[in-house]
Short mmCIF file of C-alpha atoms in Angstrom, two decimals:
data_model
loop_
_atom_site.label_atom_id
_atom_site.label_comp_id
_atom_site.label_asym_id
_atom_site.label_seq_id
_atom_site.Cartn_x
_atom_site.Cartn_y
_atom_site.Cartn_z
CA MET A 11 -57.06 160.01 -66.17
CA GLU A 12 -58.71 156.96 -66.77
CA SER A 13 -62.67 158.34 -65.77
CA ASP A 14 -64.61 157.24 -62.56
CA ALA A 15 -66.65 154.93 -65.62
CA ALA A 16 -63.97 152.91 -65.80
CA ILE A 17 -63.46 152.09 -61.94
CA ASP A 18 -67.13 152.41 -60.55
CA GLY A 19 -68.70 150.45 -63.49
CA THR A 20 -71.60 153.16 -63.83
CA PRO A 21 -72.37 153.92 -67.79
CA GLU A 22 -70.01 155.46 -69.57
CA VAL A 23 -71.33 158.30 -71.95
CA PRO A 24 -68.61 159.75 -74.31
CA ALA A 25 -68.22 163.56 -73.63
CA SER A 26 -69.28 165.82 -76.42
CA ARG A 27 -66.12 166.12 -79.29
CA PRO A 28 -65.96 168.60 -82.20
CA SER A 29 -67.10 166.78 -84.47
CA GLY A 30 -65.85 169.17 -87.36
CA SER A 31 -67.52 171.39 -89.95
CA ARG A 32 -69.51 169.57 -92.62
CA GLY A 33 -66.91 171.10 -95.27
CA PHE A 34 -64.05 169.37 -93.53
CA TRP A 35 -65.43 165.82 -93.49
CA LEU A 36 -66.52 166.58 -97.27
CA GLY A 37 -63.02 167.48 -98.02
CA ALA A 38 -61.80 164.38 -96.15
CA ALA A 39 -64.18 162.74 -98.16
CA LEU A 40 -62.79 163.60 -101.38
CA VAL A 41 -59.25 163.26 -100.37
CA LEU A 42 -60.29 159.54 -99.18
CA VAL A 43 -61.61 158.93 -102.74
CA GLY A 44 -58.71 160.45 -104.58
CA VAL A 45 -56.27 158.55 -102.29
CA LEU A 46 -58.34 155.26 -103.33
CA LEU A 47 -58.51 155.18 -106.71
CA PHE A 48 -54.56 155.64 -106.83
CA VAL A 49 -54.32 152.61 -104.41
CA TYR A 50 -57.36 150.52 -106.41
CA GLY A 51 -55.62 151.97 -109.82
CA PRO A 52 -53.93 148.76 -110.70
CA ALA A 53 -57.95 147.08 -110.52
CA LEU A 54 -59.96 149.92 -112.13
CA ARG A 55 -59.47 148.38 -115.83
CA GLY A 56 -60.35 144.13 -114.43
CA PRO A 57 -62.21 142.10 -116.29
CA LEU A 58 -65.27 140.11 -114.60
CA VAL A 59 -63.83 137.73 -112.70
CA SER A 60 -65.54 134.07 -111.31
CA ASP A 61 -69.05 135.12 -109.74
CA ASP A 62 -68.94 138.33 -111.65
CA PHE A 63 -70.53 136.62 -114.70
CA GLY A 64 -73.28 134.95 -112.94
CA TYR A 65 -74.51 138.93 -111.45
CA LEU A 66 -73.45 140.89 -114.44
CA THR A 67 -74.50 138.43 -116.98
CA SER A 68 -77.96 137.46 -115.08
CA PRO A 69 -81.27 137.90 -116.90
CA TYR A 70 -82.29 139.21 -113.32
CA THR A 71 -79.90 142.25 -113.80
CA GLU A 72 -80.69 142.75 -117.58
CA SER A 73 -83.64 145.15 -117.28
CA LEU A 74 -85.30 147.58 -114.75
CA ASP A 75 -88.65 147.22 -115.97
CA ALA A 76 -91.65 146.11 -114.11
CA THR A 77 -91.59 142.47 -114.67
CA SER A 78 -87.34 142.55 -113.75
CA LEU A 79 -87.85 144.11 -110.68
CA SER A 80 -90.67 141.74 -109.18
CA GLN A 81 -88.53 138.60 -109.55
CA MET A 82 -85.83 140.40 -108.33
CA PHE A 83 -87.89 141.29 -104.52
CA ASP A 84 -90.37 138.31 -104.97
CA PRO A 85 -89.48 136.49 -101.48
CA GLY A 86 -90.60 133.40 -103.46
CA GLY A 87 -89.31 133.65 -106.80
CA ASP A 88 -86.26 132.15 -109.21
CA ALA A 89 -83.84 134.97 -108.36
CA ARG A 90 -83.00 133.92 -104.86
CA LEU A 91 -82.71 130.75 -105.86
CA TYR A 92 -80.05 131.70 -108.24
CA THR A 93 -78.11 133.52 -106.30
CA GLY A 94 -78.23 131.17 -103.51
CA ASN A 95 -79.30 134.32 -100.94
CA TYR A 96 -82.63 136.44 -101.20
CA ALA A 97 -80.20 139.57 -101.93
CA PRO A 98 -82.93 141.84 -104.01
CA VAL A 99 -80.58 144.93 -103.70
CA HIS A 100 -77.70 144.01 -104.50
CA LEU A 101 -79.43 142.79 -108.47
CA LEU A 102 -81.05 146.06 -108.22
CA LEU A 103 -77.82 148.02 -107.62
CA HIS A 104 -76.25 145.58 -110.74
CA ALA A 105 -79.47 146.18 -113.14
CA VAL A 106 -78.51 149.71 -112.13
CA GLU A 107 -75.19 149.37 -113.34
CA ARG A 108 -76.03 147.82 -116.41
CA ALA A 109 -78.42 150.61 -117.66
CA VAL A 110 -75.85 152.96 -116.46
CA PHE A 111 -72.23 151.45 -117.29
CA GLY A 112 -73.28 148.28 -119.46
CA ARG A 113 -70.10 146.68 -120.83
CA ASN A 114 -67.37 149.54 -119.36
CA TRP A 115 -65.89 147.33 -116.64
CA LEU A 116 -64.52 150.84 -115.31
CA GLY A 117 -67.29 151.91 -113.90
CA TYR A 118 -68.48 149.05 -112.11
CA HIS A 119 -65.14 149.41 -110.28
CA VAL A 120 -65.54 153.29 -109.22
CA VAL A 121 -68.53 152.20 -107.82
CA ASN A 122 -67.13 150.04 -105.54
CA VAL A 123 -64.10 152.36 -104.79
CA VAL A 124 -66.47 155.41 -103.98
CA LEU A 125 -68.74 153.40 -101.87
CA HIS A 126 -65.53 151.92 -99.84
CA ALA A 127 -64.15 155.27 -99.00
CA LEU A 128 -68.27 155.71 -98.06
CA ASN A 129 -67.82 153.22 -95.47
CA ALA A 130 -64.42 154.23 -94.28
CA LEU A 131 -66.08 157.89 -93.67
CA LEU A 132 -68.86 156.70 -92.25
CA LEU A 133 -66.79 154.67 -89.98
CA ALA A 134 -64.87 157.17 -88.86
CA LEU A 135 -67.79 159.31 -87.54
CA LEU A 136 -69.72 156.32 -85.96
CA LEU A 137 -65.99 156.28 -83.98
CA LEU A 138 -66.22 159.86 -83.08
CA GLN A 139 -70.21 159.73 -81.97
CA SER A 140 -68.70 156.47 -79.95
CA GLY A 141 -66.32 159.14 -78.02
CA ALA A 142 -63.04 158.87 -80.09
CA GLY A 143 -60.91 161.69 -80.55
CA ARG A 144 -61.29 163.15 -84.04
CA ASN A 145 -57.53 161.68 -84.82
CA ALA A 146 -58.17 158.72 -83.23
CA ALA A 147 -61.22 158.34 -85.30
CA LEU A 148 -60.08 159.74 -88.80
CA LEU A 149 -56.92 157.48 -88.44
CA GLY A 150 -59.47 154.31 -88.01
CA GLY A 151 -60.75 155.15 -90.89
CA VAL A 152 -57.65 155.48 -93.13
CA VAL A 153 -56.94 152.57 -91.88
CA PHE A 154 -59.92 150.36 -92.88
CA ALA A 155 -59.66 152.54 -96.49
CA VAL A 156 -56.25 150.99 -97.01
CA HIS A 157 -56.19 147.65 -95.33
CA PRO A 158 -54.84 145.16 -97.68
CA ALA A 159 -57.64 142.49 -96.91
CA ASN A 160 -60.59 144.33 -98.09
CA VAL A 161 -58.95 144.45 -101.69
CA GLU A 162 -61.17 141.61 -102.39
CA ALA A 163 -63.85 143.24 -101.53
CA VAL A 164 -63.64 146.22 -103.14
CA ALA A 165 -61.56 144.98 -106.44
CA TRP A 166 -63.95 142.32 -106.76
CA ILE A 167 -66.99 143.91 -108.57
CA SER A 168 -69.65 141.53 -107.53
CA GLN A 169 -68.73 142.17 -103.96
CA LEU A 170 -70.55 145.39 -104.58
CA LYS A 171 -73.02 143.59 -102.01
CA SER A 172 -70.16 144.04 -99.88
CA THR A 173 -69.64 147.44 -100.18
CA ALA A 174 -72.88 148.52 -100.58
CA ALA A 175 -74.17 146.32 -97.75
CA LEU A 176 -71.84 147.93 -95.07
CA ALA A 177 -72.37 151.34 -95.83
CA PHE A 178 -76.33 150.62 -95.09
CA SER A 179 -75.20 148.87 -91.76
CA LEU A 180 -73.01 151.62 -90.80
CA LEU A 181 -75.41 154.42 -91.59
CA GLY A 182 -77.95 153.03 -89.72
CA LEU A 183 -76.02 152.44 -86.36
CA LEU A 184 -74.88 156.00 -87.21
CA VAL A 185 -78.12 157.77 -87.07
CA PHE A 186 -79.68 155.01 -85.04
CA SER A 187 -80.53 157.60 -81.68
CA ARG A 188 -81.06 160.62 -83.45
CA ARG A 189 -83.21 159.00 -86.87
CA PRO A 190 -84.67 155.49 -85.67
CA ALA A 191 -86.69 155.35 -88.52
CA LEU A 192 -84.26 156.40 -91.03
CA ALA A 193 -81.49 153.06 -89.15
CA ALA A 194 -84.27 151.34 -89.70
CA ALA A 195 -84.88 151.52 -93.18
CA CYS A 196 -80.65 151.29 -93.58
CA PHE A 197 -81.02 147.50 -91.21
CA GLY A 198 -83.15 146.09 -93.59
CA LEU A 199 -81.55 147.61 -97.00
CA GLY A 200 -78.48 146.30 -95.69
CA LEU A 201 -80.42 142.69 -95.05
CA LEU A 202 -81.44 142.80 -98.40
CA THR A 203 -77.97 143.39 -100.22
CA LYS A 204 -75.92 140.90 -98.35
CA ALA A 205 -76.49 138.79 -95.05
CA SER A 206 -73.65 139.41 -93.71
CA ALA A 207 -75.61 143.19 -92.67
CA ALA A 208 -77.07 141.47 -89.56
CA PHE A 209 -74.16 142.00 -87.50
CA ALA A 210 -75.36 145.36 -87.14
CA LEU A 211 -78.49 143.87 -85.05
CA PRO A 212 -76.05 142.56 -82.15
CA ALA A 213 -73.80 145.97 -82.22
CA ALA A 214 -76.75 147.99 -81.73
CA ALA A 215 -77.84 145.75 -78.56
CA ALA A 216 -74.61 146.49 -77.44
CA PHE A 217 -74.39 150.06 -78.34
CA ILE A 218 -78.43 150.24 -76.45
CA TRP A 219 -76.73 148.58 -73.58
CA VAL A 220 -73.73 151.15 -73.19
CA HIS A 221 -75.52 153.99 -73.18
CA GLY A 222 -78.99 152.89 -71.55
CA GLY A 223 -82.84 154.11 -71.97
CA PRO A 224 -86.08 152.27 -72.35
CA LYS A 225 -87.36 154.17 -76.30
CA PRO A 226 -83.62 152.70 -78.30
CA TRP A 227 -84.94 149.15 -77.07
CA ARG A 228 -88.17 149.59 -78.80
CA TRP A 229 -86.41 150.56 -82.09
CA PHE A 230 -84.15 147.65 -81.68
CA GLY A 231 -87.25 145.58 -81.43
CA VAL A 232 -88.38 147.07 -84.87
CA TRP A 233 -84.98 145.71 -86.11
CA CYS A 234 -85.89 142.47 -84.47
CA LEU A 235 -89.27 142.03 -87.08
CA ILE A 236 -86.92 143.18 -89.42
CA PHE A 237 -84.29 140.64 -89.80
CA ALA A 238 -87.25 137.81 -88.50
CA ALA A 239 -89.10 138.83 -91.87
CA TYR A 240 -85.79 138.31 -94.13
CA ALA A 241 -84.62 135.53 -92.31
CA ILE A 242 -87.52 132.81 -93.51
CA PRO A 243 -86.74 133.86 -97.73
CA GLN A 244 -82.56 134.13 -97.10
CA PHE A 245 -82.76 130.91 -94.90
CA ALA A 246 -85.20 129.11 -98.23
CA SER A 247 -82.57 130.57 -100.53
CA PHE A 248 -79.41 129.08 -98.68
CA GLN A 249 -81.00 126.03 -97.71
CA HIS A 250 -81.14 125.56 -102.19
CA ILE A 251 -77.76 126.36 -102.38
CA GLY A 252 -76.58 124.17 -99.58
CA ALA A 253 -77.37 120.97 -101.90
CA VAL A 254 -73.47 121.91 -102.28
CA GLU A 255 -72.70 119.44 -99.47
CA VAL A 256 -69.67 120.36 -97.65
CA GLY A 257 -68.07 117.38 -95.95
CA ALA A 258 -68.21 117.23 -92.12
CA PHE A 259 -65.27 117.65 -90.08
CA ASP A 260 -63.30 114.40 -88.43
CA ASP A 261 -64.03 114.88 -84.83
CA PRO A 262 -65.66 117.56 -83.27
CA LEU A 263 -62.67 118.60 -81.70
CA THR A 264 -61.29 119.12 -85.00
CA HIS A 265 -64.23 121.07 -85.80
CA LEU A 266 -63.53 123.26 -82.66
CA ARG A 267 -59.51 124.02 -83.34
CA THR A 268 -60.34 124.98 -86.86
CA VAL A 269 -62.97 127.48 -85.90
CA ALA A 270 -60.85 128.54 -83.44
CA ALA A 271 -57.45 129.08 -86.07
CA ILE A 272 -59.96 130.70 -88.34
CA GLY A 273 -60.56 133.36 -86.24
CA ALA A 274 -56.35 133.50 -84.89
CA ARG A 275 -56.13 133.90 -88.52
CA TYR A 276 -58.36 136.82 -89.40
CA LEU A 277 -56.97 138.40 -85.91
CA LEU A 278 -53.45 138.06 -87.82
CA MET A 279 -54.61 139.18 -91.18
CA ALA A 280 -56.63 142.18 -89.29
CA VAL A 281 -53.54 143.76 -87.55
CA SER A 282 -50.95 142.75 -89.84
CA SER A 283 -51.85 142.21 -93.06
CA PHE A 284 -49.95 138.47 -93.22
CA GLY A 285 -51.89 135.81 -94.99
CA VAL A 286 -54.31 137.91 -96.85
CA SER A 287 -54.49 135.74 -100.33
CA ALA A 288 -56.73 134.71 -103.06
CA PHE A 289 -59.13 131.84 -102.76
CA ALA A 290 -57.39 130.69 -99.30
CA GLU A 291 -57.73 127.16 -98.91
CA PRO A 292 -56.55 126.28 -95.34
CA ARG A 293 -56.68 122.66 -93.65
CA PRO A 294 -58.82 121.54 -90.73
CA VAL A 295 -56.72 121.89 -87.86
CA GLU A 296 -55.49 118.32 -86.57
CA SER A 297 -52.71 118.72 -84.08
CA TRP A 298 -53.36 120.48 -80.69
CA TRP A 299 -50.12 122.41 -81.19
CA ASN A 300 -51.31 124.21 -84.64
CA GLY A 301 -49.56 127.90 -83.94
CA TYR A 302 -53.26 129.41 -85.36
CA TRP A 303 -55.30 127.56 -82.38
CA LEU A 304 -52.69 128.04 -79.76
CA ALA A 305 -52.63 131.63 -80.70
CA ALA A 306 -56.58 131.79 -80.38
CA LEU A 307 -56.50 129.97 -77.10
CA VAL A 308 -54.94 133.31 -75.99
CA ALA A 309 -56.51 135.99 -78.18
CA GLY A 310 -59.82 134.21 -77.55
CA THR A 311 -59.45 134.11 -73.68
CA ALA A 312 -57.89 138.36 -73.91
CA LEU A 313 -61.23 139.30 -76.10
CA ALA A 314 -63.75 137.60 -74.41
CA TRP A 315 -62.65 139.11 -70.65
CA ARG A 316 -62.36 142.05 -72.41
CA VAL A 317 -66.33 142.28 -73.76
CA PHE A 318 -67.47 140.99 -70.18
CA TRP A 319 -65.77 143.27 -67.95
CA GLY A 320 -67.22 146.27 -70.65
CA LEU A 321 -70.48 145.41 -71.29
CA SER A 322 -70.33 145.10 -67.09
CA ALA A 323 -69.15 148.32 -67.05
CA ARG A 324 -70.49 149.83 -69.62
CA ARG A 325 -67.82 150.90 -71.76
CA VAL A 326 -68.33 151.31 -75.25
CA GLU A 327 -65.08 149.30 -76.11
CA ALA A 328 -67.54 145.80 -75.43
CA ALA A 329 -70.01 147.40 -78.14
CA TRP A 330 -67.20 147.32 -80.73
CA TRP A 331 -66.23 143.48 -79.75
CA VAL A 332 -69.22 142.59 -79.82
CA ALA A 333 -69.68 144.19 -83.71
CA ALA A 334 -66.40 141.77 -84.60
CA ALA A 335 -67.39 139.16 -82.74
CA ALA A 336 -70.87 139.39 -84.46
CA ALA A 337 -69.31 139.64 -88.08
CA PHE A 338 -67.40 136.74 -87.28
CA ALA A 339 -69.66 134.12 -86.10
CA PRO A 340 -71.49 133.56 -89.41
CA VAL A 341 -67.93 133.00 -91.77
CA SER A 342 -66.83 131.11 -88.43
CA GLN A 343 -67.40 127.60 -89.82
CA VAL A 344 -69.44 126.63 -86.46
CA PHE A 345 -72.00 125.41 -89.58
CA PRO A 346 -69.33 124.76 -92.72
CA PHE A 347 -69.56 125.95 -96.06
CA LEU A 348 -67.84 125.43 -98.88
CA ILE A 349 -65.45 129.09 -98.93
CA PRO A 350 -64.37 128.69 -95.05
CA VAL A 351 -61.77 131.27 -95.15
CA ALA A 352 -61.77 134.13 -97.56
CA ASP A 353 -60.37 138.39 -97.35
CA ARG A 354 -63.87 139.50 -98.25
CA TYR A 355 -65.32 137.85 -94.68
CA LEU A 356 -63.20 140.34 -93.03
CA TYR A 357 -64.92 143.31 -94.55
CA PHE A 358 -67.29 142.98 -91.99
CA ILE A 359 -64.95 142.36 -88.62
CA LEU A 360 -62.33 144.77 -89.62
CA PRO A 361 -64.64 147.82 -88.37
CA GLY A 362 -65.42 146.40 -84.95
CA LEU A 363 -61.60 144.80 -84.45
CA ILE A 364 -60.24 148.80 -85.21
CA GLY A 365 -63.06 150.85 -82.81
CA GLY A 366 -62.42 148.49 -80.19
CA THR A 367 -58.51 148.69 -81.02
CA ILE A 368 -58.88 152.64 -80.17
CA PHE A 369 -60.79 152.42 -77.69
CA PHE A 370 -58.52 150.04 -75.29
CA GLY A 371 -56.18 152.00 -77.21
CA GLU A 372 -57.14 155.24 -75.45
CA ALA A 373 -57.90 153.14 -72.15
CA VAL A 374 -54.40 152.33 -71.82
CA VAL A 375 -52.62 155.87 -72.83
CA GLN A 376 -55.18 157.63 -69.77
CA ARG A 377 -53.72 154.78 -67.63
CA ILE A 378 -49.96 155.15 -68.50
CA ALA A 379 -50.34 158.90 -68.24
CA SER A 380 -52.20 158.79 -64.85
CA ARG A 381 -48.76 157.27 -63.79
CA GLY A 382 -46.86 160.41 -64.80
CA SER A 383 -44.59 158.23 -66.31
CA ILE A 384 -45.34 160.18 -69.75
CA GLY A 385 -47.85 162.96 -70.77
CA ASP A 386 -51.24 161.49 -72.93
CA VAL A 387 -50.49 164.06 -75.28
CA ALA A 388 -47.07 162.98 -76.10
CA LEU A 389 -47.78 158.78 -75.90
CA GLY A 390 -51.15 159.83 -77.88
CA ARG A 391 -48.67 161.65 -80.60
CA GLY A 392 -46.92 158.82 -80.58
CA LEU A 393 -49.27 155.84 -81.22
CA ILE A 394 -50.36 158.63 -83.80
CA LEU A 395 -46.99 158.00 -85.80
CA ILE A 396 -47.08 154.26 -85.32
CA VAL A 397 -50.69 153.70 -87.13
CA GLY A 398 -49.86 156.16 -89.85
CA THR A 399 -46.82 154.29 -90.59
CA LEU A 400 -48.88 150.93 -90.81
CA ALA A 401 -51.33 152.75 -92.57
CA VAL A 402 -48.78 153.66 -95.10
CA GLY A 403 -47.25 150.33 -95.44
CA PHE A 404 -51.12 148.76 -95.85
CA GLY A 405 -52.08 151.32 -99.08
CA ILE A 406 -48.48 150.24 -100.50
CA HIS A 407 -49.52 146.50 -100.05
CA SER A 408 -52.56 147.30 -101.59
CA HIS A 409 -51.49 148.78 -105.08
CA GLY A 410 -50.03 145.96 -105.14
CA ARG A 411 -52.82 143.45 -104.75
CA ALA A 412 -55.25 145.46 -106.12
CA ALA A 413 -52.95 144.56 -109.75
CA LEU A 414 -53.57 140.64 -109.04
CA TRP A 415 -57.32 141.72 -110.27
CA GLN A 416 -56.23 142.65 -114.04
CA ASP A 417 -55.94 138.89 -114.57
CA GLU A 418 -57.82 135.92 -113.36
CA SER A 419 -54.78 134.41 -113.93
CA ARG A 420 -52.78 136.16 -111.68
CA LEU A 421 -55.07 135.56 -108.81
CA LEU A 422 -54.63 132.02 -109.16
CA VAL A 423 -51.10 132.41 -109.28
CA ASP A 424 -51.59 134.27 -105.64
CA ALA A 425 -53.13 131.45 -104.39
CA ALA A 426 -50.72 128.77 -105.16
CA LEU A 427 -48.35 130.67 -103.77
CA HIS A 428 -49.96 131.20 -100.41
CA TYR A 429 -51.63 127.70 -100.41
CA PRO A 430 -49.34 125.48 -101.97
CA ASP A 431 -50.74 122.02 -101.09
CA GLY A 432 -54.39 123.68 -101.95
CA GLY A 433 -56.94 122.78 -104.78
CA THR A 434 -55.56 125.96 -106.60
CA ALA A 435 -52.01 124.93 -106.97
CA HIS A 436 -52.90 121.31 -107.71
CA TYR A 437 -54.76 122.51 -110.20
CA LEU A 438 -52.26 124.98 -112.07
CA ARG A 439 -50.00 122.07 -111.50
CA ALA A 440 -52.19 119.76 -113.71
CA ARG A 441 -51.92 122.57 -116.40
CA ARG A 442 -48.26 122.48 -116.29
CA ALA A 443 -47.96 119.18 -116.42
CA ALA A 444 -50.94 118.70 -119.48
CA SER A 445 -48.63 121.29 -121.59
CA GLN A 446 -45.61 119.30 -120.59
CA GLY A 447 -47.49 116.05 -122.10
CA ASN A 448 -47.82 114.17 -118.72
CA PHE A 449 -51.52 113.66 -118.53
CA ASP A 450 -51.33 111.23 -115.98
CA GLU A 451 -49.50 113.27 -113.85
CA ALA A 452 -52.34 115.83 -114.56
CA VAL A 453 -55.38 113.97 -114.13
CA ALA A 454 -53.54 112.90 -110.75
CA SER A 455 -52.88 116.12 -109.91
CA LEU A 456 -56.91 117.17 -110.57
CA ARG A 457 -58.32 114.72 -108.65
CA ILE A 458 -56.41 116.24 -105.89
CA ALA A 459 -57.55 119.64 -106.78
CA ALA A 460 -61.49 118.57 -106.96
CA ASP A 461 -60.76 116.86 -103.43
CA ARG A 462 -59.66 120.20 -102.28
CA GLY A 463 -63.39 122.09 -103.92
CA VAL A 464 -61.86 123.10 -107.26
CA ASP A 465 -63.84 120.86 -109.00
CA ARG A 466 -65.70 122.57 -111.40
CA TYR A 467 -66.10 120.14 -114.14
CA GLN A 468 -67.25 123.07 -117.13
CA SER A 469 -64.18 124.62 -116.21
CA ILE A 470 -61.66 122.06 -116.95
CA ALA A 471 -63.46 120.53 -120.04
CA SER A 472 -63.72 123.78 -121.88
CA ASP A 473 -59.93 124.91 -119.98
CA PRO A 474 -57.62 125.35 -123.25
CA ALA A 475 -54.78 123.99 -121.07
CA PHE A 476 -56.41 120.60 -121.41
CA SER A 477 -57.47 120.66 -125.05
CA ALA A 478 -54.70 118.32 -125.86
CA MET A 479 -55.63 115.64 -123.51
CA SER A 480 -59.51 116.04 -124.47
CA SER A 481 -59.57 112.41 -125.69
CA ASN A 482 -57.54 111.03 -123.13
CA PRO A 483 -59.63 107.62 -121.44
CA SER A 484 -58.69 108.89 -118.10
CA PHE A 485 -59.51 112.85 -118.53
CA ARG A 486 -62.35 111.97 -119.67
CA THR A 487 -63.34 109.63 -116.72
CA LEU A 488 -61.99 112.13 -114.62
CA VAL A 489 -64.37 114.90 -116.31
CA SER A 490 -67.35 112.49 -115.82
CA ASP A 491 -66.86 111.54 -112.62
CA LEU A 492 -66.70 115.43 -111.57
CA ALA A 493 -69.98 115.94 -113.84
CA GLY A 494 -71.66 113.30 -111.77
CA ARG A 495 -70.49 114.45 -108.43
CA TRP A 496 -72.04 118.00 -109.80
CA ILE A 497 -74.88 116.36 -110.33
CA ALA A 498 -75.53 114.60 -107.06
CA ARG A 499 -74.83 117.67 -105.04
CA ALA A 500 -77.03 120.05 -107.35
CA GLY A 501 -80.08 117.30 -107.35
CA VAL A 502 -83.23 118.28 -109.44
CA GLY A 503 -86.43 118.98 -107.51
CA ALA A 504 -89.50 121.19 -107.94
CA ASP A 505 -87.97 124.02 -106.73
CA SER A 506 -84.96 123.67 -108.98
CA THR A 507 -84.52 127.06 -111.20
CA GLN A 508 -83.77 126.84 -115.37
CA PRO A 509 -80.23 127.71 -115.07
CA GLU A 510 -80.02 124.95 -113.18
CA LEU A 511 -81.92 122.11 -114.83
CA LEU A 512 -79.50 123.53 -118.13
CA ALA A 513 -76.65 123.00 -115.50
CA VAL A 514 -77.84 119.13 -114.78
CA ALA A 515 -78.50 118.44 -118.62
CA ARG A 516 -75.16 119.72 -119.70
CA ALA A 517 -73.24 117.58 -116.79
CA HIS A 518 -75.50 114.54 -118.33
CA LEU A 519 -74.65 114.93 -121.75
CA ILE A 520 -70.90 115.11 -120.83
CA ARG A 521 -71.54 111.78 -118.82
CA GLY A 522 -73.35 110.87 -122.29
CA GLU A 523 -76.27 109.97 -120.22
CA ASP A 524 -78.41 111.71 -123.24
CA CYS A 525 -82.04 110.28 -122.20
CA SER A 526 -81.29 112.21 -118.79
CA ALA A 527 -79.94 114.92 -120.16
#
């Protein structure tokens, strides 16, 4: 039957549950690593892709000497401007990888897979500590481990920042009550790896509220101080890279609908894996009848009510919904940035959604069982069978998507298939038109692609697909326009880094502006 806490609103304290021996969890970890190495097998030999070059050929990760370390951790140094984030631990981890693996990309991929397995295990342990049954906790960890939306975060080498930051965050939440100093250190390390780790701060507050006690709030204050200290260099770094302007929405209501629709997209991806895609490019939601917007109204209202009720009754379920909401907020496009939707953003949202769903499901099972129509054990086993089947399907889907990371061209095709009117699709149409000698059509498609965010003049100018039209006046004008657009966005100031100045100089050279270069 449902606990009295769910009825009278008194604080819910999870019952003590057997956690199993250390040997059990070590065995589970080894099995999970083996399963994930198989699931991600197609990606393990994959090359560097996109942002990987910026990190793994960076001067800030090529050495582990004292000078390099001081540059990485300098809150006012060029390293944070180069990456657009104050993430010294991320740079340090890549520097260690470069020292150990060199150009053997297999090692980098294996590290990501092992960290991902660790995150799944930490999630299961945190669920267990929160009061979930062991089978439910394990299944929650497995669903997270094999979820197709996580392929981007695990198969993309430079997304080490996501896998490592989540590991620090989950470990901090897990040991908060028993080793608060270690938890605070983990929270700080998570922030210094990736800013998304900040979701752990409101999540910790929600868990403290649920379980009560004055002492945890003092340590939560320490977490707040750590976040405040981190926010100063991070905000400056983000503002610096924020010179890459993002166009404003047409009106506030379009902005509102788009933010809500993005949330609905992530919920659909989380539940079914439908919508996962390389380089997602959803358009702003201009209609009141958009399906994602309407779904967001229903789901958002239901989740908001569940959080309000749960926090009022001090139910642990609410803390997990808060964790999911906190992870969604920075990527919700309330404050627009260049890439509105990406599979990897779900990496920090999924744990909260999985936890909230598990505790909601357990409450539903208890309520149905209390009516005597079916036993809670039978119902629980039925749900485990359903979710287990879903996990197998997820694993198969993830194995297929991992193959995309063998070649960047496969990622481009995947993006075009999912977003046929997106910038990537128009870029591929331009390449096809150029190969057929239709240069005017190619330029027209490139302009559409550029207006939708695919506007890196360096890539276009150096793409072999366009070599035959390199002397075409319309093509040269296009490249010049895009270089000028980049110069205007990047700007040149006293705090510009050497790589930025070099990029601006190259843009001026393409435009024939030798003196400015």
